[in-house]
PDB file of C-alpha atoms in Angstrom:
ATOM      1  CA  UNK A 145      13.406 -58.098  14.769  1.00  0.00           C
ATOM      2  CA  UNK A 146       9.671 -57.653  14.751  1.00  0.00           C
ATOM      3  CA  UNK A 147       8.808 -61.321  13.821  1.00  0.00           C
ATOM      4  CA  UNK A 148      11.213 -61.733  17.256  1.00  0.00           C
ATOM      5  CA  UNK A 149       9.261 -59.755  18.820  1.00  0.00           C
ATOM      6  CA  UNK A 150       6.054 -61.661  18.045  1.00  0.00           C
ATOM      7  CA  UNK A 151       7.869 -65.212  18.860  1.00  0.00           C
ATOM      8  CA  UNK A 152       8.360 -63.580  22.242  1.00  0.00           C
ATOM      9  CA  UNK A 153       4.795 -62.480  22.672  1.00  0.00           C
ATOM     10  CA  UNK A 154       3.062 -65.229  21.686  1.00  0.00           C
ATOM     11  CA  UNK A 155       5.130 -67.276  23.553  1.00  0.00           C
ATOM     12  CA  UNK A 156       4.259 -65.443  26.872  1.00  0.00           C
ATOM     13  CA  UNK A 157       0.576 -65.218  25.864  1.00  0.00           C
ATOM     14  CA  UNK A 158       0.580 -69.385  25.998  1.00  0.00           C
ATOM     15  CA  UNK A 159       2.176 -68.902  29.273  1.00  0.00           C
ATOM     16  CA  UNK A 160      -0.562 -67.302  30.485  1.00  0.00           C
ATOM     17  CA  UNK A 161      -2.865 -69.748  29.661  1.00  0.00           C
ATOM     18  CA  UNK A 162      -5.701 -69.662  32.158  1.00  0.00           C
ATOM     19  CA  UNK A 163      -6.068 -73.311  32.547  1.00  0.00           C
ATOM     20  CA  UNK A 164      -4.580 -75.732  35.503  1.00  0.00           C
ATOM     21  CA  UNK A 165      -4.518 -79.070  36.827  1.00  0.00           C
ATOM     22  CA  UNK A 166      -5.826 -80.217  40.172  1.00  0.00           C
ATOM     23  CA  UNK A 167      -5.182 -83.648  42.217  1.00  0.00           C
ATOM     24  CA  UNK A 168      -7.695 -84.810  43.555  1.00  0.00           C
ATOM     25  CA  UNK A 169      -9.164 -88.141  44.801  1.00  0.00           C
ATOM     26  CA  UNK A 170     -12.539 -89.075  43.075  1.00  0.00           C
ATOM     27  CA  UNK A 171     -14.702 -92.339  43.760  1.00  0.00           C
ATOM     28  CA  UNK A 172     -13.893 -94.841  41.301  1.00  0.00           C
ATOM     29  CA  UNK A 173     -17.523 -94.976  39.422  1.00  0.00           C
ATOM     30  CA  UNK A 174     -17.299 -90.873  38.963  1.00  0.00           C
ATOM     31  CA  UNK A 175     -14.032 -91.583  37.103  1.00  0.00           C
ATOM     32  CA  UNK A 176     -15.523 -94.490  34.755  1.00  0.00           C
ATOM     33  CA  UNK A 177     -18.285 -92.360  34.081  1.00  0.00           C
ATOM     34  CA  UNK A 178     -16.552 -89.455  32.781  1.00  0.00           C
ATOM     35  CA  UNK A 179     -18.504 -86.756  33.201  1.00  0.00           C
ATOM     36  CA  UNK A 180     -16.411 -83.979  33.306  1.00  0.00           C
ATOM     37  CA  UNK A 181     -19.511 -81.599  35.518  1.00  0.00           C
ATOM     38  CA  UNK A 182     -19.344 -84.306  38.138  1.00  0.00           C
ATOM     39  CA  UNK A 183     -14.778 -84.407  38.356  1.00  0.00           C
ATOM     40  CA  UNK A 184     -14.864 -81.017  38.883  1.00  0.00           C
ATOM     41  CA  UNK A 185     -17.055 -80.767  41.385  1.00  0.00           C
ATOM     42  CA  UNK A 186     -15.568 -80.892  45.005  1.00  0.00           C
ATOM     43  CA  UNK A 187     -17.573 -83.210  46.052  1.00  0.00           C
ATOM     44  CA  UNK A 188     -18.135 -86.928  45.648  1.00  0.00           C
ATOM     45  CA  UNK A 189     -21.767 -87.444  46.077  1.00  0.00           C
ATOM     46  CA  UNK A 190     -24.510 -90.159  47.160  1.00  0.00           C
ATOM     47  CA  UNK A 191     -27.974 -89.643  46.839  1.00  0.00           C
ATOM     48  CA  UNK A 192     -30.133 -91.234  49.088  1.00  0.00           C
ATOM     49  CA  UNK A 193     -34.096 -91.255  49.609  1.00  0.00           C
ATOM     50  CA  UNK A 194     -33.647 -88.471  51.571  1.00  0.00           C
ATOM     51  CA  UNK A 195     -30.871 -86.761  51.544  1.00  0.00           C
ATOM     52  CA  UNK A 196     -27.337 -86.051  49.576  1.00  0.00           C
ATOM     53  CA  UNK A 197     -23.976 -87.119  51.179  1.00  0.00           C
ATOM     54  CA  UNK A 198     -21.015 -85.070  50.055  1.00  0.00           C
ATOM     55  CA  UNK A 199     -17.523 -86.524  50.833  1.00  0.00           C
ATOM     56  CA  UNK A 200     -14.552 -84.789  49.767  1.00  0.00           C
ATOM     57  CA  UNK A 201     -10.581 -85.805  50.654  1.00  0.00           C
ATOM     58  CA  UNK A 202      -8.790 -82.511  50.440  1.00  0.00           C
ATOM     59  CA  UNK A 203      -5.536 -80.567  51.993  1.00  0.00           C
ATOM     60  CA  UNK A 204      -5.134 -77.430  54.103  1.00  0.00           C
ATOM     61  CA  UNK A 205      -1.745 -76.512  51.784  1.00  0.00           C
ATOM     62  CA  UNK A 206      -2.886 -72.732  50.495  1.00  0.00           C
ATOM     63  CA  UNK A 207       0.626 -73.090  48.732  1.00  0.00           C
ATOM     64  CA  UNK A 208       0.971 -76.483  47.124  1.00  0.00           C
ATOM     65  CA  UNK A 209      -2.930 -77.444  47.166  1.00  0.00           C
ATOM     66  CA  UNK A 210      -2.310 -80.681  45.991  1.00  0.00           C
ATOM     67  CA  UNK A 211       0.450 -81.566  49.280  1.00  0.00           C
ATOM     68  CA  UNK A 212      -1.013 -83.761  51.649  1.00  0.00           C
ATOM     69  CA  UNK A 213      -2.159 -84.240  54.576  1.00  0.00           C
ATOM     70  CA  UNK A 214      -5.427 -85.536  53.230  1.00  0.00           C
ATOM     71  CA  UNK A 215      -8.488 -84.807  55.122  1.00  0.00           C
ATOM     72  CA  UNK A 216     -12.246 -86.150  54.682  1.00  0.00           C
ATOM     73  CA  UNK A 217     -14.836 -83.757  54.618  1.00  0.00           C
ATOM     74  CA  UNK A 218     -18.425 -85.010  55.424  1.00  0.00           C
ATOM     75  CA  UNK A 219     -21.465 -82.865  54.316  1.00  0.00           C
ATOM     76  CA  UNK A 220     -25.207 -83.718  54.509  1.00  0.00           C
ATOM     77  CA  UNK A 221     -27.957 -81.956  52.405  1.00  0.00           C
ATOM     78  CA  UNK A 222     -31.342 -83.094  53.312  1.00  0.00           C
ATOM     79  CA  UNK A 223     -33.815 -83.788  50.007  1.00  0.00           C
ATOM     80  CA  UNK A 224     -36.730 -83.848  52.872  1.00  0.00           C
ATOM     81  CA  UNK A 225     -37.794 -82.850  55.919  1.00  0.00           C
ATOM     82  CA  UNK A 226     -38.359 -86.769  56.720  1.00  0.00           C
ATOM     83  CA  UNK A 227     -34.810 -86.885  57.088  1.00  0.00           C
ATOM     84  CA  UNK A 228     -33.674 -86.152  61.074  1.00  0.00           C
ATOM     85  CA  UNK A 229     -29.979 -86.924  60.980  1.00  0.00           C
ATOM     86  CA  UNK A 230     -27.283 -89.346  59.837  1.00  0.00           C
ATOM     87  CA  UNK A 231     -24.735 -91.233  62.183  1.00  0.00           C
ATOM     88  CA  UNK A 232     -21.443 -91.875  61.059  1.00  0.00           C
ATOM     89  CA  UNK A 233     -20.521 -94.971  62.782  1.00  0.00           C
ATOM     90  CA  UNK A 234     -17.527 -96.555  61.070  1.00  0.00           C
ATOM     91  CA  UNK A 235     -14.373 -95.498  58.515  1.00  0.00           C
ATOM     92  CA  UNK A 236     -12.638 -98.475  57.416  1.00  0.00           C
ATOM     93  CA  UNK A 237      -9.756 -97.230  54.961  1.00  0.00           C
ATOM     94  CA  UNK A 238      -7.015-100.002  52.851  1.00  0.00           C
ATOM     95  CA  UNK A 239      -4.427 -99.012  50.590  1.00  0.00           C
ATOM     96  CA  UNK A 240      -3.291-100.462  46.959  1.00  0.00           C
ATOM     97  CA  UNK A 241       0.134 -99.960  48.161  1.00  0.00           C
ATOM     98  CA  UNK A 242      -0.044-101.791  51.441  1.00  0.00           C
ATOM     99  CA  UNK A 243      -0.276 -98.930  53.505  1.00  0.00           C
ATOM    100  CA  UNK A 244      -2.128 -98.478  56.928  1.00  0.00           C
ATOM    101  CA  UNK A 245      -4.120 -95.918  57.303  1.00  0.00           C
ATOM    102  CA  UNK A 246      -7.035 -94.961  60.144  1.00  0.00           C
ATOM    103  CA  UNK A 247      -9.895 -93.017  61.534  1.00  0.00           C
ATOM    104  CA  UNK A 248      -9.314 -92.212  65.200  1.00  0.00           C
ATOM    105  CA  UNK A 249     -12.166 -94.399  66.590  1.00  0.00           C
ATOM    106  CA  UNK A 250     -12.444 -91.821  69.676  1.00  0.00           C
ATOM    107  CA  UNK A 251     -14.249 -89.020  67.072  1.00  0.00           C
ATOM    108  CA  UNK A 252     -16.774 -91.862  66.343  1.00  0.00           C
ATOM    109  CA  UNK A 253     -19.993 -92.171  65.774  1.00  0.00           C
ATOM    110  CA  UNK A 254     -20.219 -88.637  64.165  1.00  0.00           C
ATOM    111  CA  UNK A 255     -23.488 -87.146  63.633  1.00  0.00           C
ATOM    112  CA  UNK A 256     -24.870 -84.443  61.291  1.00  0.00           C
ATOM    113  CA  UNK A 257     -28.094 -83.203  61.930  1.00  0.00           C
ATOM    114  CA  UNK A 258     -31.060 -81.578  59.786  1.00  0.00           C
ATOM    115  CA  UNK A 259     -31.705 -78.085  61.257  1.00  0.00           C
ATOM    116  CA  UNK A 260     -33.955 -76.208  59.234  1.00  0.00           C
ATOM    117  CA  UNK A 261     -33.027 -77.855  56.104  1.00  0.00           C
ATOM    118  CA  UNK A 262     -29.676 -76.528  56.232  1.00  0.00           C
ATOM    119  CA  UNK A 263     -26.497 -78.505  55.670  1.00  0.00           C
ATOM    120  CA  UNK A 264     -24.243 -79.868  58.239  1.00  0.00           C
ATOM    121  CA  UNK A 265     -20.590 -80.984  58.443  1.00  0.00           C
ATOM    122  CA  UNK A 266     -17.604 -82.841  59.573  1.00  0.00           C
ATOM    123  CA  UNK A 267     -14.339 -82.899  58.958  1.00  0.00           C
ATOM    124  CA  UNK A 268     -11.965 -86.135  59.749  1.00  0.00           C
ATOM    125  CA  UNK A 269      -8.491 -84.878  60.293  1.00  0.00           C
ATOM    126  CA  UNK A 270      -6.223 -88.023  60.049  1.00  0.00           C
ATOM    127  CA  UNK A 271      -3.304 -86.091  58.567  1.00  0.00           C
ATOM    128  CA  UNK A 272      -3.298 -89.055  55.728  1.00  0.00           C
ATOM    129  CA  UNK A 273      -0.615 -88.723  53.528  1.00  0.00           C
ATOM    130  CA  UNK A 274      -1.897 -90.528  50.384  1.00  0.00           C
ATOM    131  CA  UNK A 275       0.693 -91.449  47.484  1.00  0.00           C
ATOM    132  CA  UNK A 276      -0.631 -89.646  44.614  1.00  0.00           C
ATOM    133  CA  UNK A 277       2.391 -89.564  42.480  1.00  0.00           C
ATOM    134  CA  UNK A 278       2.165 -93.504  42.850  1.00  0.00           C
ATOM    135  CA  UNK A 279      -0.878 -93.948  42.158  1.00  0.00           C
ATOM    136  CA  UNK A 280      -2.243 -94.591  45.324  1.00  0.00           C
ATOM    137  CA  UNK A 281      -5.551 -95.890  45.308  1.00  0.00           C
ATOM    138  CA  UNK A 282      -8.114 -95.648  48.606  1.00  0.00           C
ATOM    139  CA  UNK A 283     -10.618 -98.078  49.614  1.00  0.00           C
ATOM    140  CA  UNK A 284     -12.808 -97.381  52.658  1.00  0.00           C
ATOM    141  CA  UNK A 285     -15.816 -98.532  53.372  1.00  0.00           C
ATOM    142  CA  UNK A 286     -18.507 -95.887  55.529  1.00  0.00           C
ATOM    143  CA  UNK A 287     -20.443 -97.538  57.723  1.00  0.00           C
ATOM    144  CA  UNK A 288     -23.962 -95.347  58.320  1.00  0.00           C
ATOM    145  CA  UNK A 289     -26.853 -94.628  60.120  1.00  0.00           C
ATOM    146  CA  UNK A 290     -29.783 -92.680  58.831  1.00  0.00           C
ATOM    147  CA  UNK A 291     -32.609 -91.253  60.804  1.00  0.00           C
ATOM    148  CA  UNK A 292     -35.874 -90.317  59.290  1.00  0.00           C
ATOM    149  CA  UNK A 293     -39.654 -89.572  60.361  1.00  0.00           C
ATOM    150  CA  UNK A 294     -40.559 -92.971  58.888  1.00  0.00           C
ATOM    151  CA  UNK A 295     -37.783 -95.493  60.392  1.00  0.00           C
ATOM    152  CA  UNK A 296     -34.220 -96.122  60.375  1.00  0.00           C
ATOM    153  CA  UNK A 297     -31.595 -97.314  57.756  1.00  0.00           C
ATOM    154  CA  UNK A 298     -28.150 -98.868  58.094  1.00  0.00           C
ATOM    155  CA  UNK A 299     -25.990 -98.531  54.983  1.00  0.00           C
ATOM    156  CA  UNK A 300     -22.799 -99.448  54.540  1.00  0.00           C
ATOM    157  CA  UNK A 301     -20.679 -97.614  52.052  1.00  0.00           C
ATOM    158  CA  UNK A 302     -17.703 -99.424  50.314  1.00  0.00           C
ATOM    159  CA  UNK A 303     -16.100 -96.699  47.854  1.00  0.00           C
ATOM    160  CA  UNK A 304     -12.906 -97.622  45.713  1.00  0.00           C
ATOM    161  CA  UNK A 305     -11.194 -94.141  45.722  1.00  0.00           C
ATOM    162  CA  UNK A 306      -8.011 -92.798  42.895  1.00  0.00           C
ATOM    163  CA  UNK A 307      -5.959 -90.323  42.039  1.00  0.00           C
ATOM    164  CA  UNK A 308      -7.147 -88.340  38.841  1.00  0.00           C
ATOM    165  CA  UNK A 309      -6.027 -85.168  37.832  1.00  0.00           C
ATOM    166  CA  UNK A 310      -8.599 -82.459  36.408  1.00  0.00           C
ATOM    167  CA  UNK A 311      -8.280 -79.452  34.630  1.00  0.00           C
ATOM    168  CA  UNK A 312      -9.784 -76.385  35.770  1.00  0.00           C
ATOM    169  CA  UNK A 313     -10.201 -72.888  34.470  1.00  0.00           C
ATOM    170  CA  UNK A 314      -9.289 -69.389  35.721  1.00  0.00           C
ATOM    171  CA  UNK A 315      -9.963 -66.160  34.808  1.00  0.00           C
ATOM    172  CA  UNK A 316      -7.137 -64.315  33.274  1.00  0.00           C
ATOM    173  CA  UNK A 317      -7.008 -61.162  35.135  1.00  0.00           C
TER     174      UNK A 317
END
């Protein structure tokens, strides 16, 4: 009875494991590289001269979090004070499944601003409903402007984006 007992608890102890696994959408390069700091982070980042852009698909779902709709999540962090804003001018987004999917060209060009070296947002709110138990893979390409003291640069970003899942920790409570 007592090593029944024990079967039972241990059992429910592993059920209470505080570890969990989260879909999410990560560039392609983050993935390659491996580093397990940079997949857990929410964000996807680029660094640029003179600032950080943070991109981010995620859901609204406070039940399932990893249900779509997908949304993009735009974030600048200025390095410098050079840096004045950034204009989002273009979302171009292609499926590995065929799919369509789009940016409402009406919200565009977007543009985040440097106010006292704070960071400022967007969110895109396509209500994209991205394939992750097929392995749906995103491309988009990001087509930028960014405004600094000393001139102006056009980038264009062309990001391969899949579906990875990553294990996260919680506090047993």
């Amino acid at each position: 009875m007592r090593a029944l007992s024990l079967y039972f608890i241990s059992l429910l102890l592993l059920s209470c494991s505080n570890e969990y696994f989260v879909k999410a959408y990560k560039t392609e390069s983050e993935i390659r590289r491996g580093d397990q700091v940079e997949l857990l982070s929410r964000f996807s980042t680029i660094e640029f001269k003179d600032l950080y852009l943070h991109l981010e698909w995620y859901t609204y779902d406070n039940f399932i979090i990893n249900r779509p709709p997908y949304k993009l999540l735009v974030v600048s962090e200025p390095k410098s004070s050079d840096f004045e804003r950034i204009e989002i001018v273009d979302v171009a987004l292609s499926s590995s499944l065929g799919r369509e999917y789009s940016i409402d060209s009406g919200v565009l060009p977007v543009t985040l601003k440097n106010e006292n070296m704070g960071r400022d947002s967007h969110t895109f709110e396509p209500a994209l409903s991205f394939r992750f138990g097929k392995k749906e893979k995103i491309s988009s390409i990001i087509k930028l402007i960014i405004f600094t003291k000393n001139g102006v640069l056009e980038k264009e970003l062309n990001l391969r984006w899949e579906p990875v899942e990553v294990k996260h920790y919680a506090p047993i409570v």
